[in-house]
C-alpha atoms as one frame of an Amber mdcrd trajectory, in Angstrom:
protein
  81.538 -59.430  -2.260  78.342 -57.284  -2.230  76.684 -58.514   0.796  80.342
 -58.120   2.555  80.379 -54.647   1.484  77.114 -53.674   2.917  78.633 -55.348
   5.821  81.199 -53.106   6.255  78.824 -50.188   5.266  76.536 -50.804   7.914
  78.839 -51.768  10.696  81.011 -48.309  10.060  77.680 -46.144  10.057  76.201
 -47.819  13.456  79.632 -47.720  15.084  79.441 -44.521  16.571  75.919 -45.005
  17.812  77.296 -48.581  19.550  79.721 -46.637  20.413  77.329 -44.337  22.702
  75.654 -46.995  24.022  78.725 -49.485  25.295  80.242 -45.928  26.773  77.653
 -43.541  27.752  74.766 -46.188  28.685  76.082 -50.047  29.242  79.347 -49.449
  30.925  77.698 -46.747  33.176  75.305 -48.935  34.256  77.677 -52.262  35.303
  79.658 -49.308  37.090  76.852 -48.605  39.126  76.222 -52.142  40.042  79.599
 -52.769  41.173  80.842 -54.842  38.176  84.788 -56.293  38.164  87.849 -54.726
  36.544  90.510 -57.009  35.076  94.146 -55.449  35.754  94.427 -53.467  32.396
  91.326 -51.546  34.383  88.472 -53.247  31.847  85.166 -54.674  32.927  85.497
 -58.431  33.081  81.524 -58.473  31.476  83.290 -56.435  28.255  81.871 -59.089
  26.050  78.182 -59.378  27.472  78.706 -55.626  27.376  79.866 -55.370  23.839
  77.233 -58.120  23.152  74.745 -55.847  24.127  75.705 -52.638  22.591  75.865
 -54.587  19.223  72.416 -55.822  19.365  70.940 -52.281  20.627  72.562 -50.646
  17.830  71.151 -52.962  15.296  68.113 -53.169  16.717  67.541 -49.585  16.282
  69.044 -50.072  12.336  66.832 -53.125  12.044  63.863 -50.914  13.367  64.357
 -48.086  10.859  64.836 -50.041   8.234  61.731 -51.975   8.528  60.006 -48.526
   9.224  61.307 -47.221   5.816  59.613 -50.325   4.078  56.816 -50.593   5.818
  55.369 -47.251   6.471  58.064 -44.876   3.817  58.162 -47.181   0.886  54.283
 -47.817   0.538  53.432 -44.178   0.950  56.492 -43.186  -1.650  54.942 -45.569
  -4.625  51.322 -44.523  -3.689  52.162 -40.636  -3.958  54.310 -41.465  -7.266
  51.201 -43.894  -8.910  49.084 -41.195  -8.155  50.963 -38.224  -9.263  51.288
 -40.559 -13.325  47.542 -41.656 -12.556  46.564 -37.846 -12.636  49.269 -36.336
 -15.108  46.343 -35.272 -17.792  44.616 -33.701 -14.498  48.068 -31.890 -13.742
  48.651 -31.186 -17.345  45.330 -29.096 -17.950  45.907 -27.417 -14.765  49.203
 -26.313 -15.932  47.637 -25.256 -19.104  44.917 -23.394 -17.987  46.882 -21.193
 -16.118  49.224 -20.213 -18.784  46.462 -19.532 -21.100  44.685 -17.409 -17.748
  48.246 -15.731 -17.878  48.505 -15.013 -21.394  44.718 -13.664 -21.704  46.184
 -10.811 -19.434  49.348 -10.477 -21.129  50.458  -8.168 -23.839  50.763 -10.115
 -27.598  54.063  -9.724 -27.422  54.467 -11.751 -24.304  51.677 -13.857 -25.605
  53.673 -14.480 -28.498  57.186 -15.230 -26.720  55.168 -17.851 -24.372  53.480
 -19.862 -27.090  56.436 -19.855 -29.232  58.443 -21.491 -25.828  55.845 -23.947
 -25.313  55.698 -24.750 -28.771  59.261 -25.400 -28.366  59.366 -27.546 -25.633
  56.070 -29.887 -27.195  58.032 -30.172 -30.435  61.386 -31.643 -28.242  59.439
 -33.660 -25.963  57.458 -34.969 -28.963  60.790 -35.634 -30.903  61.947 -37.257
 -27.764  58.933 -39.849 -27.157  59.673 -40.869 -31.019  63.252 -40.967 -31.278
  63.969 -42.736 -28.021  61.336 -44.148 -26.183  59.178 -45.540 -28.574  61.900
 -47.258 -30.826  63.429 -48.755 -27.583  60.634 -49.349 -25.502  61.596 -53.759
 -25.181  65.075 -52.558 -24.113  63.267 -50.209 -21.514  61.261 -53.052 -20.085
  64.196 -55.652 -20.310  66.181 -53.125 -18.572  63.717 -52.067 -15.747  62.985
 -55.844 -14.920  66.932 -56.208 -14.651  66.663 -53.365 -12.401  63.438 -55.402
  -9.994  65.935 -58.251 -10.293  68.664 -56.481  -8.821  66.367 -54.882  -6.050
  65.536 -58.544  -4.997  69.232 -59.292  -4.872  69.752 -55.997  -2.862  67.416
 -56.907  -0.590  69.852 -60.378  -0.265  72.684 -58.946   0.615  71.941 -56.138
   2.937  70.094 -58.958   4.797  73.757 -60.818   4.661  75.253 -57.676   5.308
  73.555 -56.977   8.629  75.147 -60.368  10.131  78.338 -59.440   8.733  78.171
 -56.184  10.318  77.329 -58.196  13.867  80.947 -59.558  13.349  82.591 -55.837
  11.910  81.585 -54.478  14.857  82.923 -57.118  17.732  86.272 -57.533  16.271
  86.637 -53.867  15.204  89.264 -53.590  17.606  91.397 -56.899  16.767  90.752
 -55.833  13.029  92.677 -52.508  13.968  95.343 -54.577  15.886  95.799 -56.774
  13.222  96.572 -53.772  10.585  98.793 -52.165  12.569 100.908 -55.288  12.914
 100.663 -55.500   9.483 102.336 -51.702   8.847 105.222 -52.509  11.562 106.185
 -55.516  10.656 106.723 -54.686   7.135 107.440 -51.136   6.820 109.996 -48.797
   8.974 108.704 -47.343  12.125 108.458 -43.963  10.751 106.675 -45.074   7.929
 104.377 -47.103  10.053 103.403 -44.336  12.010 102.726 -41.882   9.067 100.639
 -44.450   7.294  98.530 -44.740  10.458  98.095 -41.528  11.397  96.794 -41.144
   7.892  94.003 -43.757   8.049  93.447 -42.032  11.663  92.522 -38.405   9.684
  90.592 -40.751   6.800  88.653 -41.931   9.470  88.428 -38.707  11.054  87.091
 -37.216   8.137  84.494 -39.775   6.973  82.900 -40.152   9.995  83.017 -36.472
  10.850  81.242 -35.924   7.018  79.504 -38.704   6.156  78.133 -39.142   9.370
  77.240 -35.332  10.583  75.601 -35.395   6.492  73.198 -38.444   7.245  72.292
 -36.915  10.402  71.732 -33.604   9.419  69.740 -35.059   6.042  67.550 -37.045
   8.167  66.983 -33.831  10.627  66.033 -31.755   7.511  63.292 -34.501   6.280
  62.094 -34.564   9.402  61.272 -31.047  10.064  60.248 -30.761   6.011  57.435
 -33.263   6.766  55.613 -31.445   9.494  56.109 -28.527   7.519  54.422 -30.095
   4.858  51.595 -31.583   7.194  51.455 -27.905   8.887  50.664 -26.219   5.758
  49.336 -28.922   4.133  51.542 -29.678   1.201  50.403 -32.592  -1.338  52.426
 -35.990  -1.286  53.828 -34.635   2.260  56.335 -37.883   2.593  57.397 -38.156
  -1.279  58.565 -34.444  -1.010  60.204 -34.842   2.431  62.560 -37.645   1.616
  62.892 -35.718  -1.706  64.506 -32.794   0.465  66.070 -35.006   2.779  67.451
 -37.477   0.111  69.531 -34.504  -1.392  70.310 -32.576   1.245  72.771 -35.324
   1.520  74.509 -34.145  -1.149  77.306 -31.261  -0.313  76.652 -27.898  -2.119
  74.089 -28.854  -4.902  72.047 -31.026  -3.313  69.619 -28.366  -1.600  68.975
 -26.416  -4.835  68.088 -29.622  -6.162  65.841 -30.925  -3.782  64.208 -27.394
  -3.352  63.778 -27.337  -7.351  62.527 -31.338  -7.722  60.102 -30.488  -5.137
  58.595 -27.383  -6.721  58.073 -29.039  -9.790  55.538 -31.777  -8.607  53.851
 -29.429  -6.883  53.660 -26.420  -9.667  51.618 -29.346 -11.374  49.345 -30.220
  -8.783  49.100 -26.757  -6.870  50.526 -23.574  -8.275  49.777 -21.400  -4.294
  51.315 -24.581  -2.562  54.570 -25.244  -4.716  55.152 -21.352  -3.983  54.361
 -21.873   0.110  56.928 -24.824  -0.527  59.470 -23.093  -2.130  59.129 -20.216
   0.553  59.694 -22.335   3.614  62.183 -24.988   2.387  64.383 -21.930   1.540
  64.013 -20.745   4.945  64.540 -24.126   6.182  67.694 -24.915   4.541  68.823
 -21.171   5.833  68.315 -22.339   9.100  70.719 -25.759   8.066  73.347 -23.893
   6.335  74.019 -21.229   8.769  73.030 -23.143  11.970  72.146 -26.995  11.990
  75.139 -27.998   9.436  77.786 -26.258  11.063  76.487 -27.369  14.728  76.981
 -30.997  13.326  79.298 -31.088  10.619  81.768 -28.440  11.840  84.455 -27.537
   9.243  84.742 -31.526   8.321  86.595 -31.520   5.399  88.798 -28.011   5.478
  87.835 -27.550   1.733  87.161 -24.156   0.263  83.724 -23.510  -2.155  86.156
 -23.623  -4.934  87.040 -27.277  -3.985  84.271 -28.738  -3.064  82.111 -27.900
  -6.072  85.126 -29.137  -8.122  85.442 -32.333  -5.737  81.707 -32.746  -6.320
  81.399 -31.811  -9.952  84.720 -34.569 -10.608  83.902 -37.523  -8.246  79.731
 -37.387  -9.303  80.724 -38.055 -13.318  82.595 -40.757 -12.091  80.307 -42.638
  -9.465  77.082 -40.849  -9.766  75.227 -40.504  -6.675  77.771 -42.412  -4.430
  80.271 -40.006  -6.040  78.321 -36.881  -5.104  77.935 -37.913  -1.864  81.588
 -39.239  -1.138  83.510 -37.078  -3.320  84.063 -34.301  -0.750  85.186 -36.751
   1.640  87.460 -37.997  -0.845  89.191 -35.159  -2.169  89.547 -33.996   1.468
  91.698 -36.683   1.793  93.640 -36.227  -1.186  94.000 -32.542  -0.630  95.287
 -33.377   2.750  97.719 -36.177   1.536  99.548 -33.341  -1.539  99.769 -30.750
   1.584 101.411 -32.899   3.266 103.606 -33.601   0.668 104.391 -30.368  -0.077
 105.041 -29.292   3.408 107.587 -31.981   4.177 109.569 -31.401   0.642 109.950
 -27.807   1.640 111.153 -28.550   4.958 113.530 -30.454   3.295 114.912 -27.428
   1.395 114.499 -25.387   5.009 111.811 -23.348   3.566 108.795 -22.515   5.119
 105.890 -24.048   5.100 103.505 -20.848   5.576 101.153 -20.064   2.617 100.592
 -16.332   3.338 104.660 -16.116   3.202 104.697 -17.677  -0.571 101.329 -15.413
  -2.019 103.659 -12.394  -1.496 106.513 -14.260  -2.576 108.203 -12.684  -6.494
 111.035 -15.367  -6.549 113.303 -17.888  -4.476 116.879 -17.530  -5.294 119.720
 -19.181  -3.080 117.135 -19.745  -0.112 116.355 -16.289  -0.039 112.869 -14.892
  -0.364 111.692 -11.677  -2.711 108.569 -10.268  -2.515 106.400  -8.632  -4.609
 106.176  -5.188  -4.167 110.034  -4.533  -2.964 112.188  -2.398  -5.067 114.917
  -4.644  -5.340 112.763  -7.869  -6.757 113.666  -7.087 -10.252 114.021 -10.574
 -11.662 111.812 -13.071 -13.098 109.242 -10.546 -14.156 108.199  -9.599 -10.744
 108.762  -5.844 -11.514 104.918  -3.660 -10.642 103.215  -4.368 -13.920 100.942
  -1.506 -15.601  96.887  -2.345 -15.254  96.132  -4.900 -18.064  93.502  -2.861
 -19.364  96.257  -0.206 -19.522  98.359  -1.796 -21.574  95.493  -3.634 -24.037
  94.251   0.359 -24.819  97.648   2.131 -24.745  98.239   3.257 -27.941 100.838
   1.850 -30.499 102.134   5.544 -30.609 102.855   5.983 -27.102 104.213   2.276
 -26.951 106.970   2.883 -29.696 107.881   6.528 -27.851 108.252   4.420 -24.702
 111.021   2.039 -26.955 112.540   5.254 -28.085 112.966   6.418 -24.765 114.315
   3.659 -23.034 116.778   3.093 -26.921 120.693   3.567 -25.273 122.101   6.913
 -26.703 124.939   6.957 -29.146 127.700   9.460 -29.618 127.978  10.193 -33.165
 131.592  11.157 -32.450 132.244   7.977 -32.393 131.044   6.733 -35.983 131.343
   7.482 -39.575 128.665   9.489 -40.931 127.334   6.269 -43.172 127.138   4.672
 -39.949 125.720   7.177 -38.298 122.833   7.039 -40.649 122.285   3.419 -40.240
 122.040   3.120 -36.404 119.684   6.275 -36.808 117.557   3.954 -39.181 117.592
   0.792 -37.403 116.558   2.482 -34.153 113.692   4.232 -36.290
């Protein structure tokens, strides 16, 4: 089912763009020229039109696809055979400017530097011996699986591009089809709940995933003439580095920015810093301008939860879960509020979360807050600071029990007893 989920990949990533064509473009241009209307007010040419939106669509897929593998690809393995050709070159270069450092250096810096490096030689040593050496037929067993797979890969998303010819001309029958499915099997409020909620899945993914590839590809883009402009090494290997991860939500610019640095601090220490200057500048520009043009408030997730959404879905899946786990959670987030907000209209309380973060306590449908005198149950009394009450002293806490002890009449008792209250309050 590989090649049939590439399919479905493909044909729900190009769908807005055949989209803009059939709409904006095609059916603009049989208006012009005076095509018919049926009586549900559609053009009688809707499947030459749809026809030709489809192939359009693809043909611009097909084109940057072959572009990727033809001009990308090449350049990507050159830049990355070179980069292993040269290591010893980069290696001494590295070298001799920590030991150009360190001749200006105190000896105690001297000291703390060689006794890092020694460090890191003695675990990447231990490394090369432990694990690569000892299982260096599994590696090569395991990276011609790997050229294996790629072939296959290269099999299905070929399948998958005719699939997605069919995904995309029935895309409206397939829709038809499930929401007969939902009404003839479930109640119509259920129906309609269940496909408004595949209407805000679809809402979000295309608004995220979508905007993200976009916006990634915009990013690459720009970091490759930046790269030609100031002349950066490997200019394409550390553009589709940046845009590659820019993908992902959150992390994926820091890594990118620090991936990128790292080739270059090897090949040329004044360039990797040039680098790292602009492509912070550049993903400024994205964060506070280009992504919020395009993606918009997408997903209606705060930091908190999308770090966590990222963090959680990308130990899971990996890269796909990096990627999609924002879009994900979004929707799960969505689907508890919901929930929630239906099982306290239920009770006839309300819904509003401002109302409940200066709530104390519920009791008979009526809501205390915190703050009012007369919320004295449930702990929801003013509390003293908790630093407060960690230094107070154990002195001052048992006066505090002394003063707040009932008092007793000693009228009212034997002397003997008298003595033993005195004593158990003590």
């Amino acid at each position: 089912m590989e090649a049939v989920v590439w399919g479905l990949v493909i044909a729900y990533i190009m769908s807005p763009v055949m989209n803009f064509i059939e709409d904006k473009i095609l059916e603009k241009i049989f208006k012009a020229l005076g095509a018919g209307r049926d009586e549900n007010g559609q053009f009688k040419q809707w499947r030459l039109i749809r026809n030709l939106s489809i192939l359009f669509s693809m043909t611009i897929f097909i084109i940057l696809l072959v572009s990727f593998f033809a001009y990308i690809l090449p350049q990507l393995l050159q830049s990355i055979s070179d980069i292993i050709k040269n290591i010893n070159v980069y290696y001494r270069n590295a070298d001799q400017a920590v030991n150009k450092f360190l001749e200006s250096s105190d000896p105690q810096t001297r000291a703390a530097v060689n006794y890092v490096i020694d460090q890191v030689y003695i675990r990447i040593n231990s490394f090369i011996q432990e694990n690569i050496i000892p299982n260096m037929t599994h590696i090569l067993q395991t990276v011609s699986k790997y050229a294996f797979n790629i072939i296959g890969g290269f099999f299905n998303i070929f399948i998958g591009i005719i699939v997605s010819f069919y995904v995309l001309h029935s895309k409206e029958q397939f829709c038809g089809q499930g929401k007969k499915l939902a009404y003839s099997f479930l109640r119509e409020e259920q129906a309609n709940e269940i496909i408004a909620g595949f209407r805000f899945v679809h809402e979000t993914f295309t608004g995220f995933v979508t905007g993200k590839i976009v916006d990634s590809i915009i990013i690459g883009i720009v970091c490759y003439i930046l790269n030609i402009i100031f002349k950066i090494p490997y200019p394409v290997l550390i553009a589709v580095i940046v845009g590659v991860t820019n993908i992902i939500p959150f992390f994926g610019p820091y890594i990118g920015e620090a991936l990128g640095f790292l080739i270059l601090v090897l090949i040329d220490p004044p360039t990797a810093v040039v680098f790292l200057i602009f492509v912070i500048i550049l993903q400024q520009v994205d964060g506070n301008i280009l992504g919020p043009k395009i993606l918009g408030n997408s997903t209606g997730l705060s930091s908190f939860w999308v770090i966590f959404a990222i963090m959680f879905f990308g130990s899971i899946w990996g890269f796909i879960g990096w990627v999609l786990g924002v879009p994900i959670f979004a929707v799960l987030y969505a689907f508890v509020a919901y929930v929630t907000d239906r099982r306290l209209e239920a009770k006839d309380l309300t819904t509003d979360e401002d109302t409940f973060i200066e709530t104390a306590y519920i009791e008979k449908g009526q809501f205390h807050y915190l703050g009012d005198p007369s919320s004295t149950k449930y702990r929801s009394e003013k509390q003293s600071s908790s630093w407060r009450r960690i230094f107070k002293s154990k002195h001052k806490n048992e006066a505090a029990k002394r003063e707040k002890a009932p008092a007793i009449k000693t009228g009212t008792l034997s002397t003997d007893k008298h003595e033993n209250v005195d004593h158990h309050i003590e």
